[in-house]
């Protein structure tokens, strides 16, 4: 028998018991006559003691042990004289009577403690050692619970978990596909799914009514801190539902998960239109933990001789409460430079300070009288002590830039409380986005998203301008400025779907070749349906107030898309090229 208890289990009530534990040597402290050791497993840490007076040979053996050696001990539980209140097992220790070394360890390349000295790549290369650290382990345990609770909830709601294939067909829409050559079909390739979208719709046509899957998806995109080439979604689809029924189901799921895992009661999720989100926050995923709403100033700031404003499509600002005295001219200069970095690309930044003593200071004081500036202040709800920050230029760009500034100010001003969770649904997205360069429409969500009911006829008959204005029955769940997931009511009518492909620049043949199976299925009694997918890794991260999804993935890829442990991707053998009918272009 390797163990009678785990290393996290023993308490004062066990004092006097003979126990057997197995685990890793976390650290050892030698005091000559006595050797103390911390022994660790998944469940915790227990202090064990070797006493020279009792058994000199055993004590010598223990002294030779190093970090991460795997041992088994027998001994008696006793009360500690020097208790450790920070540890669940801190009231007791084990007087060891027998020691077995199960396996030795080399000196680990970084310390296996909560705070480690290991850099990212090193930790990934030795991920098995990293996983022994409690922060990583706890994240994986959280993830497991989140998956299990998700299954419980959806099962209770009548959803059926169906697996969809991993080897599917490559389609040019959306992100880039990972492709897999088919040995048995020379010159032909599978693609890894970017999402099970068409399969889940087919399941609705198959009458499954409510489908879900916790599923791996693959997108060959450039990586950022919160992106991974393979990631996991909670993917769902429902038949005979309206948008609001889908939202209610997944608001219910989200509330249930926050309650069960975080002990948090989320408020009801408000709905915000895409147009409002962009106008008020400059973003379709607004962080609504704080206000600092955008206020447009065109009507009061133009026509006063300040050319930059007069020529701007949009003049828009935010009011930073109580910041007038916090920002010296030097600070404003720094903030302006921050806004002018290529990542943001603002041309300049206008400020107005309403100082506590009633003075008004502004970078555009030459062009605008105090009376003018007071009008802006009133419009923006400024009080003495507040500072306005204003940008101008082309509408979309300016809004995006001000969104960055709003988030930066929110952060600096401590308004992004990590213990507060503010969910909302963003709804009524545009259906199509016009791309000037390629002179074609792109689907804002994906090509299967339905226009809103009132827009369906317009879509079949309207002109170009009408198409630009079509609204989709699509929705995103946003929490604290992070997009947790999104979905839509789908098109279930062949004619409308064909029209959409047509608008997206597919020829009839291309649409047939790529999506003929779905168009065909629409002709056999496709029910109205809709669905949603949540980013599972991201949900884990957000629920823990963390930015990076990597922390919640057991074996993540680094920023170059590499798995540092198994060293993938890697070259393949010449024979494999031949077998797969491929030619190597890399020497
Ligand atoms: N398939 C979509 C996605 O992966 C989600 C959905 O529309 O249900 O983003």
XYZ file of C-alpha atoms in Angstrom, residues 272 274 276-287 294 399-400 403 426 481:
20
model
C -27.044 46.985 -25.154
C -24.008 47.327 -30.876
C -24.927 52.182 -28.478
C -21.877 50.228 -27.312
C -19.772 51.747 -30.044
C -21.164 55.259 -29.525
C -20.890 55.275 -25.724
C -17.768 53.135 -25.202
C -16.068 52.992 -28.590
C -16.078 49.209 -28.347
C -18.420 46.273 -28.920
C -17.108 44.743 -25.704
C -17.407 47.571 -23.209
C -16.086 47.325 -19.675
C -18.154 59.129 -24.468
C -13.786 55.978 -31.157
C -11.289 53.113 -31.060
C -11.737 53.412 -26.050
C -24.387 43.214 -26.829
C -14.670 44.229 -21.212
